[in-house]
């Protein structure tokens, strides 16, 4: 069953972009389903938008403004993949909820390293990410 889903990321980490493409492949999404924030094509009546974010403290203005515009008309549901702290995840949940979209409770946390070889996706990370994604999609 096809689902109207987008995976958007705001991160300079290659691992985060690679994980976005893993989700795209798992669900056989359209070519433009994975994009950086702000995306080239705006979200419109998406069933779920997965936001993959690297955060250190408060989000930058561009990300904050994008998330403040994530209304129910743009995305019925949003889910978060965070490379950062629980406090940063809570802040993003608050911004998205205020905008009007439903935010999935379970946040997936990603660890990235300073060294490039630490940015490879381990098999257990891939399995955990895809299991989380399936839980999110199945709960909608």
Backbone as JSON, one array per atom type, in Angstrom:
{
  "sequence": "XXXXXXXXXXXXXXXXXXXXXXXXXXXXXXXXXXXXXXXXXXXXXXXXXXXXXXXXXXXXXXXXXXXXXXXXXXXXXXXXXXXXXXXXXXXXXXXXXXXXXXXXXXXXXXXXXXXXXXXXXXXXXXXXXXXXXXXXXXXX",
  "N": [[0.85, -1.18, 0.0], [0.64, 2.12, -0.92], [1.79, 5.1, 0.61], [1.25, 8.5, 1.31], [3.96, 10.16, 1.81], [6.7, 12.06, 3.07], [10.18, 12.62, 3.47], [12.14, 14.72, 5.15], [15.11, 16.58, 5.7], [17.34, 18.32, 7.91], [20.38, 18.73, 8.19], [23.91, 18.5, 8.31], [25.15, 16.15, 8.35], [26.21, 13.25, 6.79], [25.26, 10.73, 7.41], [22.65, 11.15, 8.35], [21.3, 12.0, 6.03], [21.67, 9.68, 4.5], [20.15, 7.89, 6.0], [17.62, 8.98, 5.57], [17.31, 8.36, 2.88], [17.27, 5.59, 3.07], [14.76, 5.13, 4.23], [13.17, 6.11, 2.18], [13.73, 4.22, 0.16], [12.76, 1.9, 1.4], [9.99, 2.31, 1.43], [9.49, 2.75, -1.2], [9.25, 5.39, -2.29], [8.36, 8.43, -4.09], [10.54, 10.21, -6.38], [11.03, 12.87, -5.53], [10.57, 12.69, -2.82], [12.4, 12.77, -0.76], [14.18, 15.35, 0.7], [16.1, 18.35, 1.39], [15.6, 20.67, 4.1], [14.68, 24.01, 3.65], [12.28, 22.33, 1.58], [12.33, 21.72, -2.01], [9.85, 21.35, -3.14], [6.79, 22.19, -1.73], [5.18, 20.82, 1.17], [2.07, 19.15, 0.92], [-0.89, 18.17, 2.06], [0.18, 15.76, 3.1], [0.36, 12.43, 4.35], [2.15, 11.64, 6.29], [5.04, 13.29, 7.48], [8.37, 12.81, 7.84], [10.72, 14.2, 9.82], [14.07, 14.76, 9.85], [16.52, 15.71, 11.87], [19.44, 17.52, 12.8], [20.32, 18.79, 15.78], [21.55, 21.25, 17.94], [20.87, 22.59, 20.75], [18.63, 25.35, 20.38], [16.59, 25.38, 17.38], [17.72, 26.6, 14.15], [16.73, 29.71, 12.54], [15.6, 29.3, 9.95], [14.8, 26.58, 9.99], [13.07, 26.61, 12.21], [11.06, 28.42, 11.31], [10.11, 26.99, 9.07], [9.02, 24.72, 10.36], [7.05, 25.93, 11.91], [5.17, 26.44, 10.03], [4.05, 24.03, 9.46], [1.26, 22.94, 9.08], [-1.92, 21.22, 9.57], [-2.98, 20.99, 7.01], [-0.73, 20.77, 5.46], [0.71, 18.6, 6.52], [-0.63, 15.79, 7.94], [0.43, 14.26, 9.96], [3.5, 14.26, 11.79], [6.79, 12.99, 12.27], [9.69, 12.52, 14.24], [13.18, 12.29, 13.74], [16.0, 12.56, 15.46], [19.18, 13.97, 15.73], [20.63, 14.74, 18.29], [19.68, 16.31, 21.4], [17.28, 15.27, 23.98], [15.93, 17.47, 24.95], [16.05, 19.24, 22.78], [14.49, 17.78, 20.98], [12.03, 17.88, 22.32], [11.49, 20.61, 22.16], [11.15, 20.9, 19.38], [8.89, 19.28, 19.03], [7.02, 20.81, 20.41], [6.92, 23.17, 18.81], [5.92, 22.09, 16.39], [3.46, 20.96, 17.2], [2.09, 23.23, 18.03], [1.84, 24.44, 15.54], [-0.07, 22.85, 14.36], [0.01, 20.25, 13.33], [-0.14, 16.69, 13.93], [2.04, 15.21, 16.18], [4.07, 12.41, 16.26], [4.55, 10.44, 19.12], [6.85, 8.83, 19.77], [10.22, 9.4, 19.43], [12.96, 9.0, 17.26], [16.28, 8.59, 17.97], [19.44, 9.5, 16.71], [22.86, 8.78, 16.62], [25.77, 10.48, 15.79], [29.16, 10.73, 14.73], [32.3, 12.55, 15.11], [34.15, 11.73, 13.33], [34.44, 10.54, 10.0], [34.16, 7.78, 9.48], [32.54, 6.96, 11.51], [30.1, 7.71, 10.69], [28.83, 5.85, 9.18], [26.04, 3.73, 8.61], [25.19, 1.41, 10.9], [24.3, -2.1, 10.8], [22.45, -2.78, 12.84], [21.46, -0.28, 13.5], [20.18, 0.43, 11.13], [18.17, -1.55, 11.08], [16.78, -0.84, 13.42], [15.91, 1.76, 12.78], [14.23, 1.28, 10.53], [12.34, -0.41, 11.71], [11.24, 1.36, 13.58], [10.16, 3.25, 11.77], [8.22, 1.68, 10.49], [6.54, 1.18, 12.7], [5.62, 3.79, 13.16], [4.26, 4.41, 10.7], [2.37, 2.31, 10.65], [0.83, 3.0, 12.83], [-0.76, 5.04, 12.03]],
  "CA": [[0.0, 0.0, 0.0], [1.42, 3.36, -0.99], [1.41, 6.11, 1.59], [1.75, 9.83, 0.94], [4.96, 10.41, 2.86], [7.91, 12.78, 2.69], [11.27, 12.57, 4.44], [12.88, 15.96, 5.0], [16.19, 16.63, 6.69], [18.13, 19.53, 8.14], [21.58, 18.2, 8.81], [25.08, 18.42, 7.45], [25.69, 14.81, 8.56], [25.92, 12.32, 5.7], [24.51, 9.61, 7.96], [21.23, 11.53, 8.42], [20.8, 11.95, 4.65], [21.64, 8.27, 4.12], [18.99, 7.29, 6.67], [16.43, 9.46, 4.86], [17.2, 7.57, 1.65], [16.88, 4.22, 3.46], [13.3, 5.15, 4.4], [12.63, 6.28, 0.82], [13.83, 2.92, -0.51], [11.89, 0.94, 2.09], [8.6, 2.57, 1.08], [9.41, 2.99, -2.64], [8.67, 6.72, -2.41], [8.64, 9.2, -5.3], [11.88, 10.79, -6.49], [11.14, 14.1, -4.74], [10.08, 12.45, -1.46], [13.47, 13.09, 0.18], [14.71, 16.66, 0.37], [16.59, 19.18, 2.49], [14.69, 21.73, 4.56], [13.32, 23.92, 3.1], [12.22, 21.48, 0.39], [12.06, 22.35, -3.3], [8.4, 21.27, -3.3], [6.2, 22.3, -0.4], [4.33, 19.71, 1.62], [0.66, 19.42, 0.7], [-1.76, 17.06, 2.44], [0.96, 14.53, 3.3], [-0.13, 11.61, 5.46], [3.19, 11.77, 7.32], [6.33, 13.87, 7.11], [9.41, 12.46, 8.79], [11.71, 15.26, 9.89], [15.34, 14.24, 10.35], [17.15, 16.97, 12.24], [20.59, 17.61, 13.7], [20.05, 19.96, 16.61], [22.35, 21.58, 19.12], [20.13, 23.7, 21.34], [17.46, 25.8, 19.63], [16.72, 25.26, 15.93], [18.0, 27.87, 13.48], [15.52, 30.41, 12.12], [15.03, 28.67, 8.76], [14.13, 25.36, 10.43], [11.96, 27.0, 13.09], [9.99, 28.98, 10.47], [9.53, 25.89, 8.29], [8.2, 23.88, 11.26], [5.89, 26.72, 12.34], [4.2, 26.41, 8.93], [3.65, 22.64, 9.26], [-0.13, 22.85, 9.49], [-2.63, 19.98, 9.24], [-3.15, 20.96, 5.55], [0.54, 20.36, 4.86], [1.04, 17.25, 6.99], [-1.51, 15.33, 9.0], [1.28, 13.73, 11.02], [4.95, 14.4, 11.66], [7.58, 12.12, 13.13], [11.02, 13.12, 14.38], [14.44, 11.58, 13.88], [16.82, 13.64, 16.0], [20.6, 13.83, 16.06], [20.72, 15.81, 19.29], [19.23, 16.02, 22.76], [15.85, 15.14, 24.24], [15.4, 18.83, 25.1], [15.87, 19.75, 21.42], [13.34, 17.06, 20.44], [10.84, 18.43, 22.98], [11.27, 21.95, 21.58], [10.6, 20.71, 18.03], [7.53, 18.77, 19.21], [6.2, 21.95, 20.82], [6.74, 24.03, 17.64], [5.07, 21.39, 15.42], [2.13, 20.82, 17.77], [1.5, 24.57, 17.96], [1.52, 24.69, 14.13], [-1.31, 22.14, 14.08], [0.18, 18.86, 12.89], [-0.04, 15.71, 15.02], [3.42, 14.74, 16.28], [4.2, 11.05, 16.79], [5.22, 10.5, 20.43], [8.16, 8.19, 19.8], [11.27, 10.05, 18.66], [14.11, 8.14, 16.99], [17.52, 9.34, 18.17], [20.59, 9.06, 15.92], [24.16, 9.24, 17.1], [26.78, 10.62, 14.74], [30.47, 11.03, 15.31], [33.11, 13.58, 14.47], [34.96, 11.08, 12.29], [33.56, 10.09, 8.92], [33.86, 6.33, 9.54], [31.46, 6.78, 12.48], [28.86, 8.11, 10.05], [28.24, 4.73, 8.45], [24.88, 3.18, 9.3], [25.42, 0.03, 11.33], [23.13, -2.93, 10.5], [21.44, -2.69, 13.91], [20.83, 1.04, 13.37], [19.26, 0.33, 9.99], [17.03, -2.34, 11.53], [16.02, -0.05, 14.41], [15.27, 2.87, 12.05], [13.13, 0.78, 9.71], [11.32, -0.89, 12.65], [10.58, 2.58, 14.07], [9.37, 3.8, 10.67], [7.03, 0.83, 10.32], [5.64, 1.46, 13.84], [5.0, 5.1, 12.91], [3.32, 4.31, 9.59], [1.29, 1.39, 11.04], [0.0, 3.63, 13.87], [-1.58, 6.12, 11.43]],
  "C": [[0.89, 1.24, 0.0], [0.89, 4.35, 0.04], [2.01, 7.44, 1.12], [2.67, 10.3, 2.06], [6.13, 11.16, 2.26], [8.91, 12.61, 3.82], [12.13, 13.8, 4.18], [13.95, 16.03, 6.07], [16.85, 18.0, 6.73], [19.35, 19.09, 8.93], [22.72, 18.24, 7.81], [25.72, 17.03, 7.54], [25.25, 13.88, 7.43], [25.04, 11.16, 6.19], [23.01, 9.92, 8.0], [20.6, 11.47, 7.03], [20.7, 10.5, 4.16], [20.44, 7.56, 4.74], [17.69, 7.73, 6.0], [16.22, 8.64, 3.59], [16.88, 6.11, 1.91], [15.36, 4.13, 3.58], [12.63, 5.26, 3.03], [12.63, 4.94, 0.09], [12.88, 1.9, 0.09], [10.44, 1.08, 1.65], [8.41, 2.88, -0.41], [8.74, 4.33, -2.93], [9.09, 7.4, -3.71], [10.02, 9.83, -5.23], [12.05, 12.01, -5.58], [10.69, 13.93, -3.29], [11.13, 12.75, -0.39], [14.08, 14.42, -0.25], [15.26, 17.33, 1.62], [15.49, 20.16, 2.89], [15.37, 23.06, 4.3], [13.33, 23.13, 1.79], [11.93, 22.28, -0.88], [10.56, 22.39, -3.58], [7.78, 21.3, -1.92], [5.33, 21.07, -0.09], [2.88, 20.11, 1.39], [-0.13, 18.15, 0.98], [-1.01, 15.73, 2.52], [0.34, 13.75, 4.46], [0.85, 11.69, 6.63], [4.44, 12.4, 6.71], [7.3, 13.49, 8.21], [10.48, 13.54, 8.7], [12.96, 14.71, 10.56], [16.24, 15.43, 10.59], [18.38, 16.78, 13.12], [20.42, 18.91, 14.47], [21.03, 20.07, 17.76], [21.67, 22.79, 19.73], [18.92, 24.05, 20.49], [17.68, 25.65, 18.13], [17.05, 26.62, 15.31], [16.69, 28.44, 12.93], [14.83, 29.74, 10.94], [14.23, 27.42, 9.14], [12.91, 25.68, 11.28], [10.78, 27.52, 12.26], [9.31, 27.9, 9.63], [8.58, 25.06, 9.16], [6.96, 24.62, 11.75], [4.8, 26.73, 11.26], [3.7, 24.99, 8.63], [2.24, 22.43, 9.82], [-0.71, 21.49, 9.11], [-2.81, 19.85, 7.72], [-1.86, 20.52, 4.85], [0.91, 18.93, 5.24], [0.1, 16.88, 8.14], [-0.7, 14.89, 10.22], [2.74, 14.06, 10.73], [5.62, 13.45, 12.65], [9.0, 12.65, 13.12], [12.12, 12.08, 14.51], [15.43, 12.67, 14.26], [18.26, 13.18, 16.25], [20.85, 15.01, 17.01], [20.13, 15.35, 20.62], [17.72, 15.84, 22.85], [15.2, 16.51, 24.39], [15.14, 19.45, 23.73], [14.65, 19.09, 20.76], [12.04, 17.61, 21.02], [10.48, 19.8, 22.41], [10.64, 21.82, 20.19], [9.16, 20.19, 18.1], [6.57, 19.91, 19.54], [5.9, 22.86, 19.61], [5.76, 23.38, 16.66], [3.64, 21.25, 15.92], [1.39, 22.15, 17.7], [1.07, 24.9, 16.53], [0.24, 23.96, 13.7], [-1.19, 20.72, 13.6], [0.23, 17.95, 14.13], [1.39, 15.17, 15.01], [3.43, 13.36, 16.92], [5.03, 11.11, 18.07], [6.65, 9.99, 20.4], [9.14, 8.88, 18.86], [12.4, 9.04, 18.47], [15.37, 8.98, 17.1], [18.67, 8.68, 17.42], [21.85, 9.61, 16.56], [25.1, 9.33, 15.91], [28.08, 11.02, 15.41], [31.17, 12.15, 14.56], [33.89, 13.01, 13.29], [34.05, 10.44, 11.25], [33.23, 8.6, 9.0], [32.79, 6.02, 10.59], [30.1, 7.14, 11.89], [28.27, 7.03, 9.16], [27.07, 4.19, 9.3], [25.15, 1.72, 9.62], [24.15, -0.78, 11.04], [22.04, -2.83, 11.57], [20.74, -1.33, 13.91], [19.81, 1.04, 12.24], [18.0, -0.41, 10.4], [16.15, -1.56, 12.49], [15.27, 1.08, 13.73], [14.06, 2.37, 11.27], [12.01, 0.22, 10.59], [10.53, 0.29, 13.2], [9.66, 3.17, 13.0], [8.1, 2.99, 10.45], [6.04, 1.02, 11.47], [4.9, 2.78, 13.63], [3.92, 4.98, 11.85], [2.11, 3.42, 9.98], [0.34, 2.02, 12.06], [-0.93, 4.7, 13.29], [-2.9, 5.61, 10.91]]
}
